[in-house]
Amino acid sequence: MPIRLYQIRESGNCYRVRLMLALLGQTADLIEASPERDGAALGAFREVPVLVDGSLRLRDSQAILVYLARRYGEPHWLPDGAEALARIQQWLSFAANEIQNGPRMARGIVRFGRAGDLEAALRKAERALRLLDLHLAARTWLETGAPTIADVACYPYVSKAGEAGIDMSAYPALARWIGRIETLDGYVPPEAPGSAGRTA
Ligand SMILES: N[C@@H](CCC(=O)N[C@@H](CS)C(=O)NCC(=O)O)C(=O)O
C-alpha cells in the first residue's frame, strides 16, 4: 500500500512533507484534501498535512518529518544521541513558532489575502530571518554538520519569505543555505507537480 499524503498544494506545511519524501526517495499518493470528503482521514484537527502509511495516520508536519526520517532515512536526517536530538528539536519548535508566526503569516496576508496584522508578522519574520542568518553565518547546515530534518522544517516558509515583500538580500548566510538545500539529491521545488510521486 503506497504512502498517502493529504495536502493542500500551496501549503508550506504540506510542501515540507513532500520535500522530505522526495529527499528520501519515497513516492506517495498526493490527495488534495477537502474537509467534507476527507473528514475521516483528517481526523478531529481537520488540518493538513496528514500522512497515512499502512495502519499509521499522522498529522503535524514536524511529527511527520520525525517519522519519515526514522522510518525511511539515513541516520544523518535525525541522528541518535541526546544532544543532536535536542539541537534539532530546537529548530522544529522554531519552525512551528517563529517561522509560522513570522514569514508564514506575512506571506499568508500578502500572497493569499488572509486576515492578520501584517506589520507584526513582518517584525516577527525579520527577527526569525536575522536569527537564522546569524546562526548560519559559520555553518553549512542548521545542526550536526549534515542536512537534518531541522533544515527541511525551516526551509519552506523561509525560502518563500520574499513573497511577503521581505528583502532577502539582507540575509546572505541564509541565501547560501537556501542554495545548498536546493542542490540536495532529490530536492523538489514546491511547484513541482506530483513532486512526491503520483497525484491521486
Ligand atoms: N502544526 C501543523 C499546522 C497545520 C496547518 O496549519 N495546516 C493548515 C494548512 S497550512 C490547515 O490545514 N488549515 C485548515 C484549513 O485550511 O482548513 C503542521 O505543522 O502540520
PDB file of C-alpha atoms and ligand atoms in Angstrom:
ATOM      1  CA  MET A   1       0.000   0.000   0.000  1.00  0.00           C
ATOM      2  CA  PRO A   2       1.604   3.332  -1.048  1.00  0.00           C
ATOM      3  CA  ILE A   3       2.099   6.173   1.402  1.00  0.00           C
ATOM      4  CA  ARG A   4      -0.758   8.697   1.139  1.00  0.00           C
ATOM      5  CA  LEU A   5      -0.372  12.409   1.826  1.00  0.00           C
ATOM      6  CA  TYR A   6      -3.495  14.520   2.331  1.00  0.00           C
ATOM      7  CA  GLN A   7      -2.444  18.033   1.468  1.00  0.00           C
ATOM      8  CA  ILE A   8      -3.239  21.483   0.119  1.00  0.00           C
ATOM      9  CA  ARG A   9      -0.707  22.107  -2.623  1.00  0.00           C
ATOM     10  CA  GLU A  10       0.003  25.780  -1.760  1.00  0.00           C
ATOM     11  CA  SER A  11       0.599  24.981   1.913  1.00  0.00           C
ATOM     12  CA  GLY A  12       4.217  25.218   3.054  1.00  0.00           C
ATOM     13  CA  ASN A  13       3.466  22.745   5.855  1.00  0.00           C
ATOM     14  CA  CYS A  14       2.435  20.206   3.215  1.00  0.00           C
ATOM     15  CA  TYR A  15       5.390  21.037   0.977  1.00  0.00           C
ATOM     16  CA  ARG A  16       7.676  20.327   3.950  1.00  0.00           C
ATOM     17  CA  VAL A  17       6.442  16.717   3.871  1.00  0.00           C
ATOM     18  CA  ARG A  18       6.614  16.420   0.052  1.00  0.00           C
ATOM     19  CA  LEU A  19      10.191  17.701   0.186  1.00  0.00           C
ATOM     20  CA  MET A  20      11.173  15.186   2.886  1.00  0.00           C
ATOM     21  CA  LEU A  21       9.613  12.323   0.934  1.00  0.00           C
ATOM     22  CA  ALA A  22      11.482  13.400  -2.194  1.00  0.00           C
ATOM     23  CA  LEU A  23      14.826  13.753  -0.367  1.00  0.00           C
ATOM     24  CA  LEU A  24      14.339  10.244   0.997  1.00  0.00           C
ATOM     25  CA  GLY A  25      13.461   8.884  -2.446  1.00  0.00           C
ATOM     26  CA  GLN A  26       9.951   7.915  -1.343  1.00  0.00           C
ATOM     27  CA  THR A  27       6.866   8.233  -3.513  1.00  0.00           C
ATOM     28  CA  ALA A  28       3.382   8.911  -2.212  1.00  0.00           C
ATOM     29  CA  ASP A  29      -0.145   9.355  -3.468  1.00  0.00           C
ATOM     30  CA  LEU A  30      -0.919  13.058  -3.079  1.00  0.00           C
ATOM     31  CA  ILE A  31      -4.544  13.798  -2.263  1.00  0.00           C
ATOM     32  CA  GLU A  32      -5.860  17.367  -2.402  1.00  0.00           C
ATOM     33  CA  ALA A  33      -7.834  17.317   0.811  1.00  0.00           C
ATOM     34  CA  SER A  34     -11.380  18.506   1.165  1.00  0.00           C
ATOM     35  CA  PRO A  35     -12.725  18.688   4.728  1.00  0.00           C
ATOM     36  CA  GLU A  36     -16.129  17.418   3.507  1.00  0.00           C
ATOM     37  CA  ARG A  37     -14.839  14.443   1.521  1.00  0.00           C
ATOM     38  CA  ASP A  38     -11.782  13.584   3.619  1.00  0.00           C
ATOM     39  CA  GLY A  39     -13.091  14.391   7.108  1.00  0.00           C
ATOM     40  CA  ALA A  40     -12.408  10.889   8.436  1.00  0.00           C
ATOM     41  CA  ALA A  41      -8.830  10.895   7.127  1.00  0.00           C
ATOM     42  CA  LEU A  42      -8.120  14.372   8.505  1.00  0.00           C
ATOM     43  CA  GLY A  43      -9.326  13.436  11.987  1.00  0.00           C
ATOM     44  CA  ALA A  44     -10.511  15.812  14.688  1.00  0.00           C
ATOM     45  CA  PHE A  45      -7.933  18.513  13.894  1.00  0.00           C
ATOM     46  CA  ARG A  46      -9.244  18.918  10.303  1.00  0.00           C
ATOM     47  CA  GLU A  47      -5.758  20.042   9.249  1.00  0.00           C
ATOM     48  CA  VAL A  48      -3.309  19.064   6.572  1.00  0.00           C
ATOM     49  CA  PRO A  49      -0.783  17.581   6.143  1.00  0.00           C
ATOM     50  CA  VAL A  50      -1.894  14.118   7.186  1.00  0.00           C
ATOM     51  CA  LEU A  51       0.298  11.172   6.257  1.00  0.00           C
ATOM     52  CA  VAL A  52      -1.069   7.650   6.038  1.00  0.00           C
ATOM     53  CA  ASP A  53       1.451   4.810   5.936  1.00  0.00           C
ATOM     54  CA  GLY A  54      -0.106   1.382   6.428  1.00  0.00           C
ATOM     55  CA  SER A  55      -2.067   1.497   9.667  1.00  0.00           C
ATOM     56  CA  LEU A  56      -0.393   4.751  10.810  1.00  0.00           C
ATOM     57  CA  ARG A  57      -2.199   8.076  10.376  1.00  0.00           C
ATOM     58  CA  LEU A  58      -0.120  11.049  11.443  1.00  0.00           C
ATOM     59  CA  ARG A  59      -0.777  14.780  11.498  1.00  0.00           C
ATOM     60  CA  ASP A  60       1.588  17.739  12.033  1.00  0.00           C
ATOM     61  CA  SER A  61       4.389  18.307   9.563  1.00  0.00           C
ATOM     62  CA  GLN A  62       7.142  18.281  12.203  1.00  0.00           C
ATOM     63  CA  ALA A  63       5.959  14.940  13.612  1.00  0.00           C
ATOM     64  CA  ILE A  64       5.716  13.542  10.084  1.00  0.00           C
ATOM     65  CA  LEU A  65       9.340  14.544   9.388  1.00  0.00           C
ATOM     66  CA  VAL A  66      10.436  12.684  12.531  1.00  0.00           C
ATOM     67  CA  TYR A  67       8.576   9.575  11.392  1.00  0.00           C
ATOM     68  CA  LEU A  68       9.808   9.653   7.786  1.00  0.00           C
ATOM     69  CA  ALA A  69      13.422  10.272   8.785  1.00  0.00           C
ATOM     70  CA  ARG A  70      13.444   7.380  11.237  1.00  0.00           C
ATOM     71  CA  ARG A  71      11.401   5.023   9.085  1.00  0.00           C
ATOM     72  CA  TYR A  72      12.998   5.648   5.684  1.00  0.00           C
ATOM     73  CA  GLY A  73      16.047   7.907   6.080  1.00  0.00           C
ATOM     74  CA  GLU A  74      19.768   7.630   6.519  1.00  0.00           C
ATOM     75  CA  PRO A  75      20.733   8.339  10.152  1.00  0.00           C
ATOM     76  CA  HIS A  76      22.066  11.828   9.363  1.00  0.00           C
ATOM     77  CA  TRP A  77      18.498  13.131   8.860  1.00  0.00           C
ATOM     78  CA  LEU A  78      17.723  12.536  12.566  1.00  0.00           C
ATOM     79  CA  PRO A  79      20.763  11.219  14.394  1.00  0.00           C
ATOM     80  CA  ASP A  80      20.632   9.393  17.704  1.00  0.00           C
ATOM     81  CA  GLY A  81      22.088  10.986  20.756  1.00  0.00           C
ATOM     82  CA  ALA A  82      20.609  13.312  23.334  1.00  0.00           C
ATOM     83  CA  GLU A  83      22.477  16.406  22.188  1.00  0.00           C
ATOM     84  CA  ALA A  84      21.767  16.072  18.452  1.00  0.00           C
ATOM     85  CA  LEU A  85      18.081  15.276  19.039  1.00  0.00           C
ATOM     86  CA  ALA A  86      17.652  18.255  21.358  1.00  0.00           C
ATOM     87  CA  ARG A  87      19.500  20.607  19.000  1.00  0.00           C
ATOM     88  CA  ILE A  88      17.298  19.514  16.095  1.00  0.00           C
ATOM     89  CA  GLN A  89      14.165  19.842  18.228  1.00  0.00           C
ATOM     90  CA  GLN A  90      15.050  23.498  18.881  1.00  0.00           C
ATOM     91  CA  TRP A  91      14.593  24.137  15.150  1.00  0.00           C
ATOM     92  CA  LEU A  92      11.401  22.078  14.854  1.00  0.00           C
ATOM     93  CA  SER A  93       9.947  24.321  17.562  1.00  0.00           C
ATOM     94  CA  PHE A  94      11.342  27.386  15.785  1.00  0.00           C
ATOM     95  CA  ALA A  95       9.630  26.236  12.573  1.00  0.00           C
ATOM     96  CA  ALA A  96       6.326  25.758  14.412  1.00  0.00           C
ATOM     97  CA  ASN A  97       6.508  29.071  16.281  1.00  0.00           C
ATOM     98  CA  GLU A  98       8.802  31.835  14.997  1.00  0.00           C
ATOM     99  CA  ILE A  99       8.554  30.791  11.341  1.00  0.00           C
ATOM    100  CA  GLN A 100       4.787  30.150  11.421  1.00  0.00           C
ATOM    101  CA  ASN A 101       4.062  33.465  13.130  1.00  0.00           C
ATOM    102  CA  GLY A 102       6.603  35.411  11.076  1.00  0.00           C
ATOM    103  CA  PRO A 103       7.339  34.504   7.431  1.00  0.00           C
ATOM    104  CA  ARG A 104       4.346  32.174   7.066  1.00  0.00           C
ATOM    105  CA  MET A 105       1.860  34.671   8.478  1.00  0.00           C
ATOM    106  CA  ALA A 106       3.310  37.567   6.453  1.00  0.00           C
ATOM    107  CA  ARG A 107       3.179  35.534   3.214  1.00  0.00           C
ATOM    108  CA  GLY A 108      -0.370  34.403   4.012  1.00  0.00           C
ATOM    109  CA  ILE A 109      -1.523  38.004   4.385  1.00  0.00           C
ATOM    110  CA  VAL A 110       0.334  39.390   1.338  1.00  0.00           C
ATOM    111  CA  ARG A 111       0.031  36.482  -1.065  1.00  0.00           C
ATOM    112  CA  PHE A 112      -3.289  34.865  -0.065  1.00  0.00           C
ATOM    113  CA  GLY A 113      -5.149  37.819   1.454  1.00  0.00           C
ATOM    114  CA  ARG A 114      -5.502  36.154   4.863  1.00  0.00           C
ATOM    115  CA  ALA A 115      -6.595  38.223   7.855  1.00  0.00           C
ATOM    116  CA  GLY A 116      -3.854  39.322  10.229  1.00  0.00           C
ATOM    117  CA  ASP A 117      -1.547  42.080  11.414  1.00  0.00           C
ATOM    118  CA  LEU A 118       0.990  42.449   8.586  1.00  0.00           C
ATOM    119  CA  GLU A 119       3.251  44.843  10.453  1.00  0.00           C
ATOM    120  CA  ALA A 120       3.545  42.465  13.430  1.00  0.00           C
ATOM    121  CA  ALA A 121       4.094  39.473  11.151  1.00  0.00           C
ATOM    122  CA  LEU A 122       6.851  41.293   9.237  1.00  0.00           C
ATOM    123  CA  ARG A 123       8.531  42.270  12.508  1.00  0.00           C
ATOM    124  CA  LYS A 124       8.490  38.638  13.645  1.00  0.00           C
ATOM    125  CA  ALA A 125       9.642  37.460  10.213  1.00  0.00           C
ATOM    126  CA  GLU A 126      12.612  39.793  10.208  1.00  0.00           C
ATOM    127  CA  ARG A 127      13.623  38.652  13.702  1.00  0.00           C
ATOM    128  CA  ALA A 128      13.352  34.977  12.685  1.00  0.00           C
ATOM    129  CA  LEU A 129      15.350  35.529   9.482  1.00  0.00           C
ATOM    130  CA  ARG A 130      18.022  37.536  11.308  1.00  0.00           C
ATOM    131  CA  LEU A 131      18.404  34.775  13.937  1.00  0.00           C
ATOM    132  CA  LEU A 132      18.710  32.135  11.224  1.00  0.00           C
ATOM    133  CA  ASP A 133      21.183  34.232   9.258  1.00  0.00           C
ATOM    134  CA  LEU A 134      23.360  34.735  12.347  1.00  0.00           C
ATOM    135  CA  HIS A 135      23.223  31.040  13.213  1.00  0.00           C
ATOM    136  CA  LEU A 136      24.157  30.011   9.667  1.00  0.00           C
ATOM    137  CA  ALA A 137      26.978  32.539   9.245  1.00  0.00           C
ATOM    138  CA  ALA A 138      29.591  29.948  10.258  1.00  0.00           C
ATOM    139  CA  ARG A 139      27.639  26.769   9.498  1.00  0.00           C
ATOM    140  CA  THR A 140      26.708  24.719   6.457  1.00  0.00           C
ATOM    141  CA  TRP A 141      23.568  23.151   7.970  1.00  0.00           C
ATOM    142  CA  LEU A 142      21.490  24.121  10.993  1.00  0.00           C
ATOM    143  CA  GLU A 143      22.903  21.348  13.213  1.00  0.00           C
ATOM    144  CA  THR A 144      25.326  18.424  13.214  1.00  0.00           C
ATOM    145  CA  GLY A 145      27.254  19.372  10.043  1.00  0.00           C
ATOM    146  CA  ALA A 146      24.903  17.378   7.787  1.00  0.00           C
ATOM    147  CA  PRO A 147      21.384  18.040   6.486  1.00  0.00           C
ATOM    148  CA  THR A 148      18.756  17.078   9.073  1.00  0.00           C
ATOM    149  CA  ILE A 149      15.011  17.413   9.443  1.00  0.00           C
ATOM    150  CA  ALA A 150      15.735  20.795  11.068  1.00  0.00           C
ATOM    151  CA  ASP A 151      16.782  22.139   7.649  1.00  0.00           C
ATOM    152  CA  VAL A 152      13.751  20.585   5.953  1.00  0.00           C
ATOM    153  CA  ALA A 153      11.399  22.014   8.601  1.00  0.00           C
ATOM    154  CA  CYS A 154      12.731  25.568   8.324  1.00  0.00           C
ATOM    155  CA  TYR A 155      13.277  25.782   4.558  1.00  0.00           C
ATOM    156  CA  PRO A 156       9.750  26.046   3.028  1.00  0.00           C
ATOM    157  CA  TYR A 157       8.443  29.293   4.535  1.00  0.00           C
ATOM    158  CA  VAL A 158      11.916  30.846   4.784  1.00  0.00           C
ATOM    159  CA  SER A 159      12.589  30.310   1.088  1.00  0.00           C
ATOM    160  CA  LYS A 160       9.229  31.937   0.269  1.00  0.00           C
ATOM    161  CA  ALA A 161       9.656  34.928   2.585  1.00  0.00           C
ATOM    162  CA  GLY A 162      10.423  37.148  -0.426  1.00  0.00           C
ATOM    163  CA  GLU A 163       6.758  36.728  -1.442  1.00  0.00           C
ATOM    164  CA  ALA A 164       5.837  38.793   1.630  1.00  0.00           C
ATOM    165  CA  GLY A 165       7.931  41.659   0.265  1.00  0.00           C
ATOM    166  CA  ILE A 166      10.924  40.918   2.531  1.00  0.00           C
ATOM    167  CA  ASP A 167      14.319  41.812   1.037  1.00  0.00           C
ATOM    168  CA  MET A 168      16.201  38.512   1.269  1.00  0.00           C
ATOM    169  CA  SER A 169      19.492  40.103   0.189  1.00  0.00           C
ATOM    170  CA  ALA A 170      19.767  41.311   3.810  1.00  0.00           C
ATOM    171  CA  TYR A 171      20.389  37.669   4.835  1.00  0.00           C
ATOM    172  CA  PRO A 172      23.408  36.391   2.873  1.00  0.00           C
ATOM    173  CA  ALA A 173      24.138  33.298   5.004  1.00  0.00           C
ATOM    174  CA  LEU A 174      20.502  32.317   4.736  1.00  0.00           C
ATOM    175  CA  ALA A 175      20.597  32.735   0.960  1.00  0.00           C
ATOM    176  CA  ARG A 176      23.636  30.419   0.746  1.00  0.00           C
ATOM    177  CA  TRP A 177      21.865  27.809   2.926  1.00  0.00           C
ATOM    178  CA  ILE A 178      18.758  28.008   0.711  1.00  0.00           C
ATOM    179  CA  GLY A 179      21.012  27.419  -2.304  1.00  0.00           C
ATOM    180  CA  ARG A 180      22.598  24.390  -0.619  1.00  0.00           C
ATOM    181  CA  ILE A 181      19.209  22.816   0.135  1.00  0.00           C
ATOM    182  CA  GLU A 182      18.176  23.313  -3.470  1.00  0.00           C
ATOM    183  CA  THR A 183      21.155  21.266  -4.675  1.00  0.00           C
ATOM    184  CA  LEU A 184      20.486  18.269  -2.393  1.00  0.00           C
ATOM    185  CA  ASP A 185      19.872  14.971  -4.224  1.00  0.00           C
ATOM    186  CA  GLY A 186      16.134  14.526  -4.672  1.00  0.00           C
ATOM    187  CA  TYR A 187      15.261  18.186  -3.999  1.00  0.00           C
ATOM    188  CA  VAL A 188      11.918  19.244  -5.487  1.00  0.00           C
ATOM    189  CA  PRO A 189      10.556  22.789  -5.581  1.00  0.00           C
ATOM    190  CA  PRO A 190       7.135  23.487  -4.090  1.00  0.00           C
ATOM    191  CA  GLU A 191       5.563  23.989  -7.523  1.00  0.00           C
ATOM    192  CA  ALA A 192       6.646  20.599  -8.901  1.00  0.00           C
ATOM    193  CA  PRO A 193       3.518  18.710  -9.939  1.00  0.00           C
ATOM    194  CA  GLY A 194       3.181  15.396  -8.142  1.00  0.00           C
ATOM    195  CA  SER A 195       6.531  16.035  -6.576  1.00  0.00           C
ATOM    196  CA  ALA A 196       6.292  13.151  -4.152  1.00  0.00           C
ATOM    197  CA  GLY A 197       5.113  10.724  -6.784  1.00  0.00           C
ATOM    198  CA  ARG A 198       1.627  10.227  -8.136  1.00  0.00           C
ATOM    199  CA  THR A 199      -1.136  12.756  -7.625  1.00  0.00           C
ATOM    200  CA  ALA A 200      -4.293  10.924  -6.635  1.00  0.00           C
TER     201      ALA A 200
HETATM  202  N1  LIG B   1       1.124  22.325  13.109  1.00  0.00           N
HETATM  203  C1  LIG B   1       0.528  21.901  11.880  1.00  0.00           C
HETATM  204  C2  LIG B   1      -0.208  23.063  11.252  1.00  0.00           C
HETATM  205  C3  LIG B   1      -1.046  22.589  10.107  1.00  0.00           C
HETATM  206  C4  LIG B   1      -1.848  23.698   9.487  1.00  0.00           C
HETATM  207  O1  LIG B   1      -1.917  24.831   9.994  1.00  0.00           O
HETATM  208  N2  LIG B   1      -2.464  23.354   8.370  1.00  0.00           N
HETATM  209  C5  LIG B   1      -3.287  24.289   7.647  1.00  0.00           C
HETATM  210  C6  LIG B   1      -2.819  24.386   6.204  1.00  0.00           C
HETATM  211  S1  LIG B   1      -1.189  25.049   6.122  1.00  0.00           S
HETATM  212  C7  LIG B   1      -4.708  23.758   7.636  1.00  0.00           C
HETATM  213  O2  LIG B   1      -4.948  22.596   7.364  1.00  0.00           O
HETATM  214  N3  LIG B   1      -5.681  24.614   7.959  1.00  0.00           N
HETATM  215  C8  LIG B   1      -7.063  24.221   7.939  1.00  0.00           C
HETATM  216  C9  LIG B   1      -7.735  24.632   6.675  1.00  0.00           C
HETATM  217  O3  LIG B   1      -7.079  25.254   5.802  1.00  0.00           O
HETATM  218  O4  LIG B   1      -8.928  24.313   6.544  1.00  0.00           O
HETATM  219  C10 LIG B   1       1.609  21.356  10.932  1.00  0.00           C
HETATM  220  O5  LIG B   1       2.774  21.752  11.049  1.00  0.00           O
HETATM  221  O6  LIG B   1       1.301  20.484  10.118  1.00  0.00           O
END
